[in-house]
XYZ file of C-alpha atoms in Angstrom:
403
model
C -24.944 35.698 6.880
C -23.561 38.682 5.020
C -23.595 39.111 1.270
C -19.854 38.447 1.200
C -20.367 35.231 3.166
C -23.052 34.059 0.762
C -20.983 34.873 -2.305
C -17.348 34.126 -1.491
C -14.801 35.225 -4.091
C -14.030 32.645 -6.738
C -10.515 31.187 -6.838
C -8.264 33.307 -8.993
C -6.996 31.965 -12.291
C -3.247 31.449 -12.457
C -2.177 34.242 -14.780
C 1.099 35.386 -16.165
C 2.891 38.696 -16.067
C 4.790 40.288 -18.917
C 7.893 41.753 -17.245
C 11.125 39.987 -18.107
C 11.754 39.154 -14.463
C 8.723 36.871 -14.545
C 9.741 34.962 -17.678
C 10.352 31.708 -15.779
C 6.865 31.932 -14.264
C 5.334 32.623 -17.674
C 7.151 29.644 -19.181
C 5.761 27.494 -16.392
C 2.237 28.662 -17.222
C 2.653 27.831 -20.901
C 4.144 24.413 -20.116
C 1.248 23.736 -17.736
C -1.299 24.520 -20.455
C 0.493 22.263 -22.929
C 0.435 19.439 -20.420
C -3.244 19.944 -19.634
C -4.529 20.364 -23.180
C -2.223 18.092 -25.144
C -2.417 20.362 -28.199
C -3.177 24.067 -28.036
C -2.598 27.200 -30.118
C -0.952 30.459 -29.161
C -4.173 32.486 -29.077
C -5.772 30.006 -26.674
C -2.652 30.085 -24.471
C -2.834 33.870 -24.372
C -6.495 33.750 -23.301
C -5.807 31.249 -20.510
C -2.721 33.005 -19.140
C -3.662 36.637 -19.941
C -0.277 37.077 -21.525
C -0.025 38.883 -24.841
C 0.107 36.721 -27.967
C 3.559 38.151 -28.644
C 4.785 37.066 -25.203
C 3.328 33.581 -25.726
C 4.857 33.434 -29.201
C 8.295 34.304 -27.839
C 8.044 31.606 -25.173
C 6.888 29.015 -27.721
C 9.822 29.830 -30.011
C 12.212 29.338 -27.088
C 10.602 26.019 -26.200
C 10.781 24.874 -29.832
C 14.494 25.738 -29.977
C 15.096 23.808 -26.729
C 13.271 20.708 -27.993
C 10.614 20.932 -25.279
C 7.759 21.605 -27.711
C 6.863 20.400 -31.216
C 4.432 21.787 -33.782
C 1.449 19.543 -34.499
C 0.006 21.217 -37.597
C -2.905 23.600 -37.958
C -6.428 23.539 -36.555
C -9.163 24.936 -38.799
C -11.902 26.658 -36.813
C -14.112 28.984 -38.829
C -12.762 31.586 -41.210
C -9.217 32.791 -41.475
C -5.824 31.156 -41.372
C -5.883 27.852 -39.397
C -4.125 28.214 -36.044
C -0.796 26.459 -35.494
C -1.058 23.873 -32.735
C 1.722 22.923 -30.335
C 2.324 20.104 -27.880
C 5.020 18.935 -25.499
C 7.660 16.775 -27.163
C 7.258 13.212 -25.802
C 10.717 12.274 -27.125
C 12.449 15.440 -25.975
C 14.356 16.152 -22.769
C 13.502 14.239 -19.611
C 13.034 15.045 -15.976
C 14.757 12.747 -13.512
C 12.911 11.463 -10.453
C 14.634 9.749 -7.535
C 13.288 8.124 -4.406
C 15.848 7.389 -1.703
C 14.279 4.932 0.710
C 15.408 2.712 3.555
C 16.580 -0.312 1.600
C 16.197 0.709 -2.040
C 16.727 3.425 -4.642
C 14.139 4.204 -7.324
C 15.230 6.156 -10.416
C 12.987 7.196 -13.320
C 13.347 9.169 -16.537
C 10.019 10.888 -17.186
C 9.119 12.499 -20.505
C 7.540 15.922 -20.748
C 4.066 14.447 -21.296
C 4.308 12.325 -18.145
C 5.328 9.121 -19.916
C 7.843 6.817 -18.277
C 10.932 6.601 -20.499
C 13.078 4.396 -18.231
C 13.048 3.146 -14.649
C 14.960 1.081 -12.117
C 14.641 -0.132 -8.534
C 17.850 -1.347 -6.914
C 18.522 -2.448 -3.323
C 20.563 -0.257 -0.992
C 22.492 -2.105 1.676
C 23.872 1.190 3.015
C 21.651 4.291 2.922
C 24.234 6.778 4.173
C 24.998 9.621 1.744
C 28.223 8.273 0.189
C 26.898 4.888 -1.034
C 23.607 6.483 -2.092
C 25.398 9.061 -4.250
C 27.495 6.332 -5.886
C 24.416 4.204 -6.620
C 22.555 7.214 -7.991
C 25.357 8.136 -10.392
C 25.429 4.553 -11.645
C 21.662 4.423 -12.237
C 21.611 7.762 -14.053
C 24.352 6.490 -16.374
C 22.554 3.182 -17.024
C 19.176 4.782 -17.728
C 20.828 7.424 -19.884
C 22.444 4.740 -22.011
C 19.100 2.913 -22.258
C 17.297 6.019 -23.560
C 19.964 7.504 -25.819
C 21.299 10.020 -23.271
C 18.510 12.632 -23.511
C 18.989 16.081 -22.039
C 17.994 16.246 -18.356
C 16.133 19.450 -17.531
C 16.037 18.854 -13.792
C 15.705 16.370 -10.976
C 13.288 15.852 -8.131
C 14.441 13.787 -5.171
C 12.150 12.436 -2.465
C 12.964 10.885 0.874
C 11.018 9.822 3.937
C 10.885 12.524 6.562
C 10.929 14.332 8.787
C 14.524 15.420 9.334
C 15.956 17.322 12.288
C 12.938 16.738 14.548
C 14.104 15.529 17.952
C 12.307 12.381 19.044
C 10.909 11.640 15.561
C 13.756 11.815 13.034
C 15.784 9.018 14.594
C 12.988 6.460 15.003
C 10.885 4.291 12.733
C 11.677 1.764 10.008
C 12.002 4.400 7.274
C 14.848 6.264 9.007
C 17.828 7.110 6.787
C 21.062 7.165 8.758
C 23.633 9.888 8.233
C 21.418 12.504 6.565
C 20.833 14.749 9.581
C 22.168 18.232 8.883
C 22.656 17.478 5.172
C 21.019 19.260 2.234
C 20.114 16.410 -0.179
C 19.428 18.734 -3.115
C 22.777 20.516 -2.762
C 24.665 17.228 -2.399
C 23.075 15.789 -5.531
C 23.752 18.969 -7.516
C 27.417 18.747 -6.591
C 27.721 15.036 -7.442
C 25.688 14.912 -10.674
C 26.245 18.386 -12.099
C 22.466 18.767 -12.615
C 21.709 22.390 -11.793
C 17.991 22.077 -10.970
C 17.413 19.663 -8.075
C 14.286 19.855 -5.904
C 13.671 18.007 -2.642
C 10.283 16.819 -1.362
C 8.637 14.480 1.143
C 7.984 11.094 -0.519
C 4.271 10.851 0.346
C 3.574 14.386 -0.891
C 5.322 13.671 -4.193
C 3.327 10.449 -4.582
C 0.068 12.344 -3.999
C 1.067 14.961 -6.579
C 1.650 12.306 -9.230
C -1.595 10.527 -8.307
C -3.332 13.907 -8.738
C -1.711 14.614 -12.102
C -1.913 11.167 -13.697
C -3.649 8.683 -11.393
C -6.807 8.027 -9.403
C -6.934 11.625 -8.150
C -6.862 13.287 -11.563
C -10.525 14.362 -11.400
C -10.454 15.175 -7.667
C -9.762 18.406 -5.813
C -9.527 17.020 -2.257
C -8.137 13.585 -1.488
C -5.533 11.899 0.684
C -2.964 9.375 -0.508
C -1.590 6.816 1.944
C 1.873 6.034 0.633
C 3.413 2.673 1.489
C 7.129 3.277 1.137
C 9.200 1.315 3.591
C 7.252 3.114 6.293
C 3.898 4.871 6.025
C 3.206 8.452 4.947
C 0.283 10.643 3.944
C 0.098 12.973 0.967
C -2.698 15.540 1.109
C -4.205 17.277 -1.910
C -6.447 20.168 -0.864
C -8.303 22.257 -3.455
C -6.085 20.761 -6.144
C -2.821 21.677 -4.405
C -0.434 19.667 -2.235
C -0.684 20.549 1.447
C 2.940 20.523 2.579
C 2.859 22.238 5.949
C 5.112 25.077 7.069
C 8.291 22.967 6.790
C 7.260 20.244 4.332
C 6.466 17.694 7.047
C 2.667 17.464 6.721
C 1.365 13.889 6.660
C 3.826 12.211 9.017
C 1.399 9.515 10.148
C 3.604 6.438 10.471
C 4.633 7.022 14.064
C 1.160 7.882 15.325
C 0.407 5.561 18.247
C -3.123 4.155 17.959
C -4.907 1.055 19.259
C -6.251 -1.431 16.691
C -9.990 -1.421 15.994
C -10.499 -4.781 17.732
C -8.889 -3.537 20.954
C -5.420 -4.190 22.272
C -2.344 -2.108 23.042
C -1.628 1.063 21.090
C 1.462 0.874 18.851
C 2.970 3.030 16.077
C 0.786 2.282 13.038
C 3.659 1.581 10.646
C 4.972 -1.103 13.018
C 1.950 -3.191 11.968
C 0.882 -1.738 8.602
C 3.796 -0.983 6.290
C 6.136 -2.622 3.822
C 8.697 -2.896 6.616
C 6.179 -4.779 8.781
C 5.365 -7.055 5.833
C 9.076 -7.763 5.292
C 9.417 -8.766 8.943
C 6.495 -11.176 8.581
C 7.880 -12.669 5.360
C 11.363 -13.159 6.832
C 9.843 -15.030 9.757
C 7.751 -17.285 7.518
C 9.969 -17.668 4.431
C 13.513 -17.355 5.694
C 15.917 -14.489 6.344
C 18.134 -14.838 3.291
C 15.821 -13.478 0.582
C 16.340 -9.820 -0.385
C 13.685 -7.286 0.594
C 12.581 -6.512 -2.963
C 12.428 -10.209 -3.934
C 10.187 -10.864 -0.931
C 7.471 -8.689 -2.492
C 7.348 -10.631 -5.757
C 4.344 -12.822 -6.489
C 2.463 -12.182 -3.241
C -1.262 -13.013 -3.346
C -3.263 -13.183 -0.113
C -6.067 -15.100 -1.856
C -3.810 -18.149 -2.228
C -1.692 -17.639 0.907
C -3.622 -18.096 4.211
C -0.780 -16.882 6.501
C -0.393 -13.739 4.376
C -4.155 -13.185 4.462
C -4.036 -13.383 8.264
C -1.311 -10.711 8.257
C -3.467 -8.519 5.996
C -6.414 -8.814 8.400
C -4.216 -7.724 11.313
C -2.781 -4.855 9.255
C -6.315 -3.703 8.373
C -7.217 -3.680 12.077
C -4.380 -1.206 12.706
C -4.915 0.884 9.559
C -8.658 1.370 10.035
C -8.473 3.773 13.041
C -5.783 5.790 11.246
C -7.949 6.227 8.145
C -10.867 7.277 10.344
C -8.626 9.949 11.875
C -7.559 11.137 8.397
C -11.186 11.369 7.268
C -12.239 13.400 10.297
C -9.265 15.757 9.963
C -9.331 16.405 6.197
C -12.830 15.393 4.959
C -11.416 14.022 1.671
C -13.420 12.928 -1.362
C -11.609 9.601 -1.016
C -8.412 8.048 0.320
C -6.126 6.321 -2.168
C -3.612 3.610 -1.249
C -0.420 3.052 -3.228
C 3.340 2.715 -3.235
C 5.721 -0.198 -2.873
C 3.135 -2.519 -1.294
C 2.118 -5.150 -3.934
C -1.265 -4.462 -5.521
C -2.830 -7.826 -4.535
C -1.946 -7.046 -0.914
C -3.422 -3.541 -1.189
C -6.610 -4.919 -2.742
C -6.968 -7.421 0.102
C -6.204 -4.689 2.635
C -8.997 -2.509 1.205
C -11.430 -5.456 1.347
C -10.637 -6.147 5.009
C -10.892 -2.503 6.088
C -14.659 -2.894 5.909
C -16.665 -2.022 7.816
C -14.873 1.292 8.284
C -15.611 3.342 11.413
C -18.299 6.004 11.260
C -16.712 9.344 10.368
C -17.592 12.525 8.503
C -17.090 10.475 5.338
C -19.913 8.074 6.195
C -22.310 9.576 3.659
C -24.865 7.625 1.663
C -24.528 9.729 -1.492
C -20.937 9.055 -2.554
C -19.523 8.939 -6.072
C -16.409 7.107 -4.842
C -15.723 4.524 -2.173
C -14.086 5.870 0.957
C -10.840 3.980 0.208
C -9.673 3.080 -3.309
C -6.557 1.695 -4.973
C -4.188 4.227 -6.495
C -3.206 3.858 -10.141
C 0.520 4.368 -10.225
C 2.158 1.689 -8.066
C 5.729 1.426 -6.770
C 7.129 4.244 -8.927
C 4.590 6.820 -7.730
C 6.881 8.869 -5.472
C 9.758 8.921 -7.967
C 7.387 9.943 -10.779
C 5.984 12.673 -8.555
C 9.545 13.792 -7.908
C 10.225 13.886 -11.654
C 7.175 16.112 -12.191
C 8.509 18.750 -9.805
C 11.090 20.379 -12.115
C 8.737 20.278 -15.120
C 6.037 22.517 -13.716
C 5.470 24.657 -10.696
C 2.996 22.641 -8.618
C 0.875 25.602 -7.584
C 0.627 26.891 -11.138
C -0.304 23.485 -12.530
C -2.909 22.900 -9.835
C -4.531 26.303 -10.320
C -4.747 25.825 -14.069
C -6.176 22.331 -13.639
C -8.743 23.654 -11.155
C -9.718 26.430 -13.573
C -10.167 23.977 -16.447
C -12.535 21.780 -14.396
C -14.884 24.636 -13.480
């Protein structure tokens, strides 16, 4: 082993640059520090970002004028004038997060500190672009009225993927008809007039939010299995989302695997997904109940047929999780999304014993599979976080603060 091998270079701190052309990047750094620290002074921001105090001061004044930041008073630390402290304004502008799924539309208004200001989930009978755009405009208006019409600084929109992949895009329960060849971000900009619209895979956005505010907050490497209508995987590696070359990393739902107890191989999401659960519930409880209503009040502990479905779903999910562990060696795998929490808890219980993989270590600080914290709004909240901060910048700063 060479000296360089034994002492690999440390990850570089995310730092700013003073030229005017990098002002947006510098603002992102300052906003990331405010989110991480809660309250922080200008001198500390300058040390973290390696910007000059004057550059930080100019950015803070801009953010104060825009209502993004508020002054929190002064912090006395030793001699001299106490330092002015600043924080993000929890009642200021909002970021809008949208999840367009097969069967429903999730819309959230997220405050700058990550708090949920307003939310809605409404069914979508038609998921082609026209009806979706009409429903989205209506929900934005309703949530705006509910929250006093705050300024919207940007929107993140997430959808199940992948698109434009022959043999994959047109199959599976999460497929959205009529979106092939369309640019969702551009369409939404045109319809809503919101200038900043970002588009992401739903499972990746869910993993980002779980990393920022949920069960993955203290982790650098974990995987998030996202139960939308179908099944997706969000991957956080070294504190950053692993998106793949074209944003399609984590497309696990259509992997064809045999169950752990033997039997024919089938696409995993055909047996372990919200769509598969809906099919089971329609067969056992009647076809006339809406999809979202079907998920209300489910508890496998008091429902033997549902518990039997959970056991079968665990048999199909277990080999998939073993594959994920061997591929990515995560600290843990989190489960979350639209699937009701009592069902997820029962699913985790019946995954045991998990197959032997690289994660089968005795000395573990976390179980191999745990419940995520953020529930059915996870992907939309992750989408809302996208315009607030550059993901790479935020992740690098968070990584630096943990070391």
